[in-house]
PDB file of C-alpha atoms in Angstrom:
ATOM      1  CA  VAL A  13       0.000   0.000   0.000  1.00  0.00           C
ATOM      2  CA  ALA A  14       1.424   3.366  -1.032  1.00  0.00           C
ATOM      3  CA  LEU A  15       1.286   6.153   1.562  1.00  0.00           C
ATOM      4  CA  ARG A  16       1.101   9.845   0.754  1.00  0.00           C
ATOM      5  CA  ASP A  17       3.153  12.133   3.006  1.00  0.00           C
ATOM      6  CA  LEU A  18       3.424   9.480   5.732  1.00  0.00           C
ATOM      7  CA  VAL A  19       6.121   7.052   6.847  1.00  0.00           C
ATOM      8  CA  PHE A  20       4.900   4.186   9.035  1.00  0.00           C
ATOM      9  CA  PHE A  21       7.278   2.737  11.654  1.00  0.00           C
ATOM     10  CA  PRO A  22       7.351  -0.552  13.546  1.00  0.00           C
ATOM     11  CA  TYR A  23       5.375  -0.508  16.824  1.00  0.00           C
ATOM     12  CA  MET A  24       3.113   2.275  15.553  1.00  0.00           C
ATOM     13  CA  VAL A  25      -0.641   1.700  15.795  1.00  0.00           C
ATOM     14  CA  LEU A  26      -2.545   4.151  13.604  1.00  0.00           C
ATOM     15  CA  PRO A  27      -5.837   4.391  11.717  1.00  0.00           C
ATOM     16  CA  LEU A  28      -5.475   5.018   7.984  1.00  0.00           C
ATOM     17  CA  LEU A  29      -8.055   5.899   5.347  1.00  0.00           C
ATOM     18  CA  ILE A  30      -7.827   3.496   2.424  1.00  0.00           C
ATOM     19  CA  GLY A  31      -9.606   4.637  -0.723  1.00  0.00           C
ATOM     20  CA  ARG A  32      -7.439   4.359  -3.835  1.00  0.00           C
ATOM     21  CA  ALA A  33      -8.324   1.318  -5.947  1.00  0.00           C
ATOM     22  CA  PRO A  34      -4.878  -0.380  -5.804  1.00  0.00           C
ATOM     23  CA  SER A  35      -4.765   0.059  -2.017  1.00  0.00           C
ATOM     24  CA  VAL A  36      -8.298  -1.313  -1.623  1.00  0.00           C
ATOM     25  CA  ALA A  37      -7.304  -4.341  -3.709  1.00  0.00           C
ATOM     26  CA  ALA A  38      -4.208  -4.914  -1.565  1.00  0.00           C
ATOM     27  CA  LEU A  39      -6.311  -4.649   1.593  1.00  0.00           C
ATOM     28  CA  GLU A  40      -8.826  -7.188   0.304  1.00  0.00           C
ATOM     29  CA  GLU A  41      -5.988  -9.539  -0.626  1.00  0.00           C
ATOM     30  CA  ALA A  42      -4.494  -9.210   2.861  1.00  0.00           C
ATOM     31  CA  GLU A  43      -7.838  -9.869   4.531  1.00  0.00           C
ATOM     32  CA  SER A  44      -8.254 -13.082   2.581  1.00  0.00           C
ATOM     33  CA  GLY A  45      -4.865 -14.288   3.783  1.00  0.00           C
ATOM     34  CA  ASP A  46      -2.620 -13.419   6.720  1.00  0.00           C
ATOM     35  CA  SER A  47      -3.817  -9.782   7.116  1.00  0.00           C
ATOM     36  CA  LEU A  48      -0.285  -8.488   6.467  1.00  0.00           C
ATOM     37  CA  LEU A  49       0.550  -5.510   4.263  1.00  0.00           C
ATOM     38  CA  LEU A  50       3.699  -3.606   3.393  1.00  0.00           C
ATOM     39  CA  LEU A  51       3.224   0.147   3.759  1.00  0.00           C
ATOM     40  CA  VAL A  52       5.672   2.175   1.667  1.00  0.00           C
ATOM     41  CA  ALA A  53       5.876   5.943   1.292  1.00  0.00           C
ATOM     42  CA  GLN A  54       5.604   7.726  -2.028  1.00  0.00           C
ATOM     43  CA  ARG A  55       8.565   9.834  -3.107  1.00  0.00           C
ATOM     44  CA  ASP A  56       6.121  12.539  -4.237  1.00  0.00           C
ATOM     45  CA  ALA A  57       2.903  12.875  -2.238  1.00  0.00           C
ATOM     46  CA  ASP A  58       1.164  14.729  -5.095  1.00  0.00           C
ATOM     47  CA  ILE A  59       1.111  11.693  -7.374  1.00  0.00           C
ATOM     48  CA  LEU A  60      -2.383  10.207  -7.287  1.00  0.00           C
ATOM     49  CA  ASP A  61      -1.622   6.898  -8.995  1.00  0.00           C
ATOM     50  CA  PRO A  62       1.968   5.976  -8.113  1.00  0.00           C
ATOM     51  CA  LEU A  63       3.929   3.486 -10.170  1.00  0.00           C
ATOM     52  CA  GLU A  64       6.780   1.260  -8.995  1.00  0.00           C
ATOM     53  CA  GLU A  65       9.390   3.965  -9.546  1.00  0.00           C
ATOM     54  CA  ASP A  66       7.392   6.437  -7.434  1.00  0.00           C
ATOM     55  CA  LEU A  67       7.790   4.384  -4.253  1.00  0.00           C
ATOM     56  CA  TYR A  68      10.573   3.957  -1.745  1.00  0.00           C
ATOM     57  CA  ARG A  69      11.791   0.388  -1.505  1.00  0.00           C
ATOM     58  CA  THR A  70      11.883   0.163   2.300  1.00  0.00           C
ATOM     59  CA  GLY A  71       8.646   0.220   4.276  1.00  0.00           C
ATOM     60  CA  THR A  72       6.966  -1.361   7.282  1.00  0.00           C
ATOM     61  CA  ILE A  73       5.162  -4.681   7.391  1.00  0.00           C
ATOM     62  CA  THR A  74       1.867  -4.143   9.197  1.00  0.00           C
ATOM     63  CA  ARG A  75      -1.009  -6.212  10.489  1.00  0.00           C
ATOM     64  CA  VAL A  76      -4.614  -5.158   9.979  1.00  0.00           C
ATOM     65  CA  ILE A  77      -6.210  -4.893  13.414  1.00  0.00           C
ATOM     66  CA  GLN A  78      -9.582  -3.425  12.540  1.00  0.00           C
ATOM     67  CA  LYS A  79     -11.411  -2.297   9.423  1.00  0.00           C
ATOM     68  CA  THR A  80     -14.478  -0.071   9.186  1.00  0.00           C
ATOM     69  CA  ASP A  81     -16.157   0.599   5.850  1.00  0.00           C
ATOM     70  CA  LEU A  82     -17.320   4.212   5.481  1.00  0.00           C
ATOM     71  CA  PRO A  83     -20.315   5.569   3.499  1.00  0.00           C
ATOM     72  CA  ASP A  84     -18.074   7.337   0.963  1.00  0.00           C
ATOM     73  CA  GLY A  85     -16.546   4.053  -0.168  1.00  0.00           C
ATOM     74  CA  THR A  86     -13.290   4.383   1.757  1.00  0.00           C
ATOM     75  CA  SER A  87     -12.236   2.235   4.686  1.00  0.00           C
ATOM     76  CA  ARG A  88     -10.828   3.238   8.048  1.00  0.00           C
ATOM     77  CA  VAL A  89      -8.189   0.651   8.854  1.00  0.00           C
ATOM     78  CA  VAL A  90      -6.267   0.416  12.124  1.00  0.00           C
ATOM     79  CA  MET A  91      -2.820  -1.030  11.487  1.00  0.00           C
ATOM     80  CA  GLU A  92       0.050  -2.124  13.695  1.00  0.00           C
ATOM     81  CA  GLY A  93       3.655  -1.913  12.535  1.00  0.00           C
ATOM     82  CA  LEU A  94       5.527  -5.192  12.994  1.00  0.00           C
ATOM     83  CA  GLY A  95       8.898  -4.733  11.334  1.00  0.00           C
ATOM     84  CA  ARG A  96      10.746  -3.212   8.426  1.00  0.00           C
ATOM     85  CA  GLY A  97      10.588  -4.854   5.022  1.00  0.00           C
ATOM     86  CA  ARG A  98      12.272  -4.154   1.714  1.00  0.00           C
ATOM     87  CA  ILE A  99      10.825  -4.691  -1.736  1.00  0.00           C
ATOM     88  CA  GLN A 100      12.992  -7.194  -3.581  1.00  0.00           C
ATOM     89  CA  GLU A 101      10.988  -7.443  -6.763  1.00  0.00           C
ATOM     90  CA  PHE A 102       7.638  -6.240  -8.058  1.00  0.00           C
ATOM     91  CA  ILE A 103       5.279  -8.958  -9.246  1.00  0.00           C
ATOM     92  CA  PRO A 104       2.824  -8.220 -12.095  1.00  0.00           C
ATOM     93  CA  TRP A 105      -0.722  -7.952 -10.769  1.00  0.00           C
ATOM     94  CA  GLY A 106      -3.604  -6.415 -12.642  1.00  0.00           C
ATOM     95  CA  ARG A 107      -5.360  -4.974  -9.593  1.00  0.00           C
ATOM     96  CA  GLY A 108      -2.508  -2.971  -8.052  1.00  0.00           C
ATOM     97  CA  LEU A 109       1.001  -3.321  -6.649  1.00  0.00           C
ATOM     98  CA  ARG A 110       2.380  -6.642  -5.486  1.00  0.00           C
ATOM     99  CA  ALA A 111       5.959  -7.501  -4.584  1.00  0.00           C
ATOM    100  CA  SER A 112       8.199 -10.075  -2.961  1.00  0.00           C
ATOM    101  CA  ILE A 113       9.396  -8.753   0.399  1.00  0.00           C
ATOM    102  CA  GLY A 114      12.505  -9.373   2.461  1.00  0.00           C
ATOM    103  CA  LEU A 115      12.967  -8.467   6.122  1.00  0.00           C
ATOM    104  CA  VAL A 116      15.466  -5.729   6.930  1.00  0.00           C
ATOM    105  CA  GLU A 117      18.456  -7.151   8.801  1.00  0.00           C
ATOM    106  CA  GLY A 118      18.800  -6.403  12.492  1.00  0.00           C
ATOM    107  CA  GLY A 119      15.300  -7.236  13.666  1.00  0.00           C
ATOM    108  CA  GLU A 120      12.950  -5.019  15.633  1.00  0.00           C
ATOM    109  CA  LYS A 121      13.851  -6.070  19.146  1.00  0.00           C
ATOM    110  CA  GLU A 122      16.923  -5.452  21.250  1.00  0.00           C
ATOM    111  CA  ARG A 123      19.049  -8.516  21.873  1.00  0.00           C
ATOM    112  CA  PRO A 124      21.357  -9.084  24.852  1.00  0.00           C
ATOM    113  CA  GLY A 125      24.869  -7.940  24.029  1.00  0.00           C
ATOM    114  CA  ASP A 126      23.798  -5.595  21.218  1.00  0.00           C
ATOM    115  CA  ILE A 127      24.206  -2.407  23.266  1.00  0.00           C
ATOM    116  CA  ASP A 128      27.661  -0.944  23.784  1.00  0.00           C
ATOM    117  CA  PRO A 129      28.489   2.190  25.848  1.00  0.00           C
ATOM    118  CA  ASP A 130      28.513   4.471  22.776  1.00  0.00           C
ATOM    119  CA  LEU A 131      25.076   3.300  21.691  1.00  0.00           C
ATOM    120  CA  GLU A 132      23.752   3.648  25.215  1.00  0.00           C
ATOM    121  CA  ALA A 133      25.027   7.239  25.294  1.00  0.00           C
ATOM    122  CA  VAL A 134      23.345   8.296  22.041  1.00  0.00           C
ATOM    123  CA  ALA A 135      20.123   6.526  23.065  1.00  0.00           C
ATOM    124  CA  ARG A 136      19.994   8.396  26.375  1.00  0.00           C
ATOM    125  CA  GLY A 137      20.763  11.657  24.610  1.00  0.00           C
ATOM    126  CA  ALA A 138      17.942  11.131  22.113  1.00  0.00           C
ATOM    127  CA  ARG A 139      15.536  10.276  24.927  1.00  0.00           C
ATOM    128  CA  ARG A 140      16.361  13.523  26.797  1.00  0.00           C
ATOM    129  CA  LEU A 141      16.063  15.620  23.650  1.00  0.00           C
ATOM    130  CA  PHE A 142      12.707  14.086  22.750  1.00  0.00           C
ATOM    131  CA  GLU A 143      11.365  14.694  26.262  1.00  0.00           C
ATOM    132  CA  GLU A 144      12.201  18.392  25.842  1.00  0.00           C
ATOM    133  CA  TYR A 145      10.700  18.317  22.340  1.00  0.00           C
ATOM    134  CA  ILE A 146       7.409  17.004  23.766  1.00  0.00           C
ATOM    135  CA  LEU A 147       7.304  19.854  26.296  1.00  0.00           C
ATOM    136  CA  LEU A 148       7.925  22.576  23.697  1.00  0.00           C
ATOM    137  CA  ASN A 149       5.754  21.259  20.869  1.00  0.00           C
ATOM    138  CA  GLU A 150       2.031  21.714  21.464  1.00  0.00           C
ATOM    139  CA  ARG A 151       1.187  19.301  18.638  1.00  0.00           C
ATOM    140  CA  ILE A 152       2.783  16.347  20.436  1.00  0.00           C
ATOM    141  CA  PRO A 153       0.615  14.600  23.080  1.00  0.00           C
ATOM    142  CA  GLN A 154       2.139  15.017  26.528  1.00  0.00           C
ATOM    143  CA  GLU A 155       1.185  11.416  27.355  1.00  0.00           C
ATOM    144  CA  LEU A 156       4.144  10.294  25.262  1.00  0.00           C
ATOM    145  CA  THR A 157       6.443  11.193  28.147  1.00  0.00           C
ATOM    146  CA  GLY A 158       4.893   8.458  30.276  1.00  0.00           C
ATOM    147  CA  THR A 159       4.946   6.010  27.362  1.00  0.00           C
ATOM    148  CA  MET A 160       8.639   6.646  26.814  1.00  0.00           C
ATOM    149  CA  ALA A 161       9.452   6.105  30.483  1.00  0.00           C
ATOM    150  CA  SER A 162       8.031   2.591  30.274  1.00  0.00           C
ATOM    151  CA  ILE A 163      10.117   1.612  27.226  1.00  0.00           C
ATOM    152  CA  GLN A 164      13.480   0.021  27.929  1.00  0.00           C
ATOM    153  CA  ASP A 165      14.004  -1.628  24.536  1.00  0.00           C
ATOM    154  CA  ARG A 166      16.192   0.813  22.581  1.00  0.00           C
ATOM    155  CA  VAL A 167      15.019  -0.428  19.188  1.00  0.00           C
ATOM    156  CA  ARG A 168      11.402   0.239  20.101  1.00  0.00           C
ATOM    157  CA  LEU A 169      12.315   3.627  21.596  1.00  0.00           C
ATOM    158  CA  ALA A 170      14.083   4.680  18.391  1.00  0.00           C
ATOM    159  CA  HIS A 171      11.024   3.798  16.293  1.00  0.00           C
ATOM    160  CA  LEU A 172       8.694   5.582  18.735  1.00  0.00           C
ATOM    161  CA  ILE A 173      10.689   8.814  18.526  1.00  0.00           C
ATOM    162  CA  SER A 174      11.108   8.507  14.744  1.00  0.00           C
ATOM    163  CA  GLY A 175       7.381   8.065  14.259  1.00  0.00           C
ATOM    164  CA  HIS A 176       6.343  11.068  16.346  1.00  0.00           C
ATOM    165  CA  ILE A 177       8.749  13.858  15.417  1.00  0.00           C
ATOM    166  CA  LEU A 178       7.142  16.332  13.028  1.00  0.00           C
ATOM    167  CA  VAL A 179       9.551  16.453  10.102  1.00  0.00           C
ATOM    168  CA  SER A 180       9.308  15.789   6.376  1.00  0.00           C
ATOM    169  CA  SER A 181       8.584  12.355   4.958  1.00  0.00           C
ATOM    170  CA  GLY A 182      12.011  12.370   3.337  1.00  0.00           C
ATOM    171  CA  GLU A 183      13.740  12.728   6.702  1.00  0.00           C
ATOM    172  CA  LYS A 184      11.531  10.066   8.269  1.00  0.00           C
ATOM    173  CA  GLN A 185      12.336   7.721   5.399  1.00  0.00           C
ATOM    174  CA  GLU A 186      16.028   8.246   6.102  1.00  0.00           C
ATOM    175  CA  LEU A 187      15.394   7.190   9.699  1.00  0.00           C
ATOM    176  CA  LEU A 188      13.453   4.117   8.576  1.00  0.00           C
ATOM    177  CA  GLU A 189      16.280   3.108   6.248  1.00  0.00           C
ATOM    178  CA  SER A 190      19.040   3.616   8.836  1.00  0.00           C
ATOM    179  CA  PRO A 191      21.577   0.797   8.366  1.00  0.00           C
ATOM    180  CA  SER A 192      22.034   0.371  12.123  1.00  0.00           C
ATOM    181  CA  LEU A 193      20.440   1.358  15.420  1.00  0.00           C
ATOM    182  CA  GLY A 194      23.370   3.621  16.198  1.00  0.00           C
ATOM    183  CA  ASP A 195      22.927   5.452  12.887  1.00  0.00           C
ATOM    184  CA  GLN A 196      19.219   5.899  13.590  1.00  0.00           C
ATOM    185  CA  TYR A 197      19.928   7.437  17.001  1.00  0.00           C
ATOM    186  CA  ARG A 198      22.616   9.731  15.610  1.00  0.00           C
ATOM    187  CA  ILE A 199      20.242  11.011  12.934  1.00  0.00           C
ATOM    188  CA  LEU A 200      17.555  11.459  15.599  1.00  0.00           C
ATOM    189  CA  GLN A 201      19.896  13.546  17.727  1.00  0.00           C
ATOM    190  CA  GLU A 202      20.782  15.819  14.796  1.00  0.00           C
ATOM    191  CA  VAL A 203      17.127  16.278  13.844  1.00  0.00           C
ATOM    192  CA  LEU A 204      15.984  16.895  17.438  1.00  0.00           C
ATOM    193  CA  VAL A 205      18.728  19.451  18.129  1.00  0.00           C
ATOM    194  CA  ARG A 206      17.675  21.371  15.008  1.00  0.00           C
ATOM    195  CA  GLU A 207      13.939  21.153  15.757  1.00  0.00           C
ATOM    196  CA  LEU A 208      14.450  22.245  19.377  1.00  0.00           C
ATOM    197  CA  GLU A 209      16.385  25.286  18.224  1.00  0.00           C
ATOM    198  CA  ILE A 210      13.525  26.202  15.878  1.00  0.00           C
ATOM    199  CA  LEU A 211      10.944  25.701  18.651  1.00  0.00           C
ATOM    200  CA  ARG A 212      12.921  27.934  21.043  1.00  0.00           C
ATOM    201  CA  ILE A 213      13.136  30.680  18.410  1.00  0.00           C
ATOM    202  CA  GLU A 214       9.393  30.390  17.760  1.00  0.00           C
ATOM    203  CA  GLU A 215       8.697  30.567  21.499  1.00  0.00           C
ATOM    204  CA  LYS A 216      10.869  33.694  21.815  1.00  0.00           C
ATOM    205  CA  LEU A 217       9.109  35.355  18.867  1.00  0.00           C
ATOM    206  CA  ASP A 218       5.703  34.518  20.359  1.00  0.00           C
ATOM    207  CA  GLU A 219       6.746  36.148  23.638  1.00  0.00           C
ATOM    208  CA  GLN A 220       7.936  39.284  21.834  1.00  0.00           C
ATOM    209  CA  ILE A 221       4.686  39.536  19.874  1.00  0.00           C
ATOM    210  CA  GLN A 222       2.683  39.066  23.066  1.00  0.00           C
ATOM    211  CA  ARG A 223       4.637  41.851  24.804  1.00  0.00           C
ATOM    212  CA  GLN A 224       4.055  44.174  21.851  1.00  0.00           C
ATOM    213  CA  MET A 225       0.350  43.379  21.879  1.00  0.00           C
ATOM    214  CA  ASP A 226       0.170  43.983  25.629  1.00  0.00           C
ATOM    215  CA  THR A 227       1.974  47.330  25.224  1.00  0.00           C
ATOM    216  CA  GLY A 228      -0.419  48.337  22.439  1.00  0.00           C
ATOM    217  CA  ARG A 229      -3.453  47.436  24.543  1.00  0.00           C
ATOM    218  CA  LYS A 230      -2.105  49.412  27.510  1.00  0.00           C
ATOM    219  CA  HIS A 231      -1.473  52.439  25.302  1.00  0.00           C
ATOM    220  CA  LEU A 232      -4.996  52.221  23.851  1.00  0.00           C
ATOM    221  CA  TYR A 233      -6.476  51.867  27.347  1.00  0.00           C
ATOM    222  CA  LEU A 234      -4.579  54.961  28.509  1.00  0.00           C
ATOM    223  CA  GLN A 235      -5.840  56.954  25.539  1.00  0.00           C
ATOM    224  CA  GLU A 236      -9.433  55.922  26.247  1.00  0.00           C
ATOM    225  CA  GLN A 237      -9.063  56.864  29.905  1.00  0.00           C
ATOM    226  CA  LEU A 238      -7.667  60.273  29.018  1.00  0.00           C
ATOM    227  CA  LYS A 239     -10.521  60.867  26.605  1.00  0.00           C
ATOM    228  CA  ALA A 240     -13.007  59.972  29.328  1.00  0.00           C
ATOM    229  CA  ILE A 241     -11.317  62.406  31.718  1.00  0.00           C
ATOM    230  CA  HIS A 242     -11.332  65.074  29.001  1.00  0.00           C
ATOM    231  CA  LYS A 243     -15.040  64.552  28.426  1.00  0.00           C
ATOM    232  CA  GLU A 244     -15.838  64.561  32.144  1.00  0.00           C
ATOM    233  CA  LEU A 245     -13.909  67.757  32.885  1.00  0.00           C
ATOM    234  CA  GLY A 246     -14.985  69.514  29.708  1.00  0.00           C
ATOM    235  CA  SER A 247     -11.447  70.650  28.924  1.00  0.00           C
ATOM    236  CA  SER A 248     -10.805  72.498  25.686  1.00  0.00           C
ATOM    237  CA  ASP A 249      -9.188  70.710  22.759  1.00  0.00           C
ATOM    238  CA  GLY A 250      -6.006  72.679  23.174  1.00  0.00           C
ATOM    239  CA  GLU A 251      -5.749  71.875  26.859  1.00  0.00           C
ATOM    240  CA  TRP A 252      -6.533  68.234  26.188  1.00  0.00           C
ATOM    241  CA  SER A 253      -3.887  67.872  23.473  1.00  0.00           C
ATOM    242  CA  GLU A 254      -1.285  69.474  25.657  1.00  0.00           C
ATOM    243  CA  LEU A 255      -2.235  67.295  28.644  1.00  0.00           C
ATOM    244  CA  GLU A 256      -2.224  64.099  26.545  1.00  0.00           C
ATOM    245  CA  ALA A 257       1.176  64.847  25.046  1.00  0.00           C
ATOM    246  CA  THR A 258       2.623  65.603  28.460  1.00  0.00           C
ATOM    247  CA  ILE A 259       1.316  62.396  30.051  1.00  0.00           C
ATOM    248  CA  LEU A 260       2.404  60.152  27.173  1.00  0.00           C
ATOM    249  CA  GLU A 261       5.926  61.564  27.330  1.00  0.00           C
ATOM    250  CA  ILE A 262       6.292  60.719  31.027  1.00  0.00           C
ATOM    251  CA  PRO A 263       8.432  57.543  31.501  1.00  0.00           C
ATOM    252  CA  LEU A 264       5.885  55.776  33.677  1.00  0.00           C
ATOM    253  CA  PRO A 265       6.687  52.374  35.189  1.00  0.00           C
ATOM    254  CA  GLY A 266       4.974  49.288  33.746  1.00  0.00           C
ATOM    255  CA  PRO A 267       2.074  49.087  36.247  1.00  0.00           C
ATOM    256  CA  ALA A 268       1.231  52.754  35.768  1.00  0.00           C
ATOM    257  CA  ARG A 269       1.002  52.356  32.000  1.00  0.00           C
TER     258      ARG A 269
END
């Protein structure tokens, strides 16, 4: 099944809308067999009917957990990522895309003896960076912090972080195709450092805009109050203008303004 602007990772559980004819055919074929599908991302999300050359070769083997047919003819399908697979060869099939699949070496579960001190260091660093990323990014559910705390398997943790960071499909595909767990964590660290810097800049700009808006509101409030005083006292226009100019030039402290 070809995905537009989405890269699916092992251990992810997500609902997808399936509507394109080749994808519907692949789903029906999976349901009649072992309920397994390979989800692969398109190189260009704007292509409506992708061909073989429009797809990445590495994707994620998924299991169909639940399917709900919708009135508009599409299906809402909940899928669970099991492991990475690579297309070895496309097989002619009149209804859509079919291929022979090979598992990506390395597996999707940490094995005793696989973790050395260097890998442990980059894994801990990525975990800390992602925790900060969750706090700064309003689009990321805060519950992920608790989920991460319960994960000790570093392979699963890497896929969890990779699946939830908000970056381009191209960058996520690079993470999915990482030749080793260490490479995946190093890429994650680089991406997270960059994204955190952007989030901090955005937060600083938001604060500056808020201060400017607050200053503008205070200035408008002061003008309205002065006009009310002017109206109440019946001062002449000349006296009012002079009084307003004098007050506005006074370097009042924040609370007074």
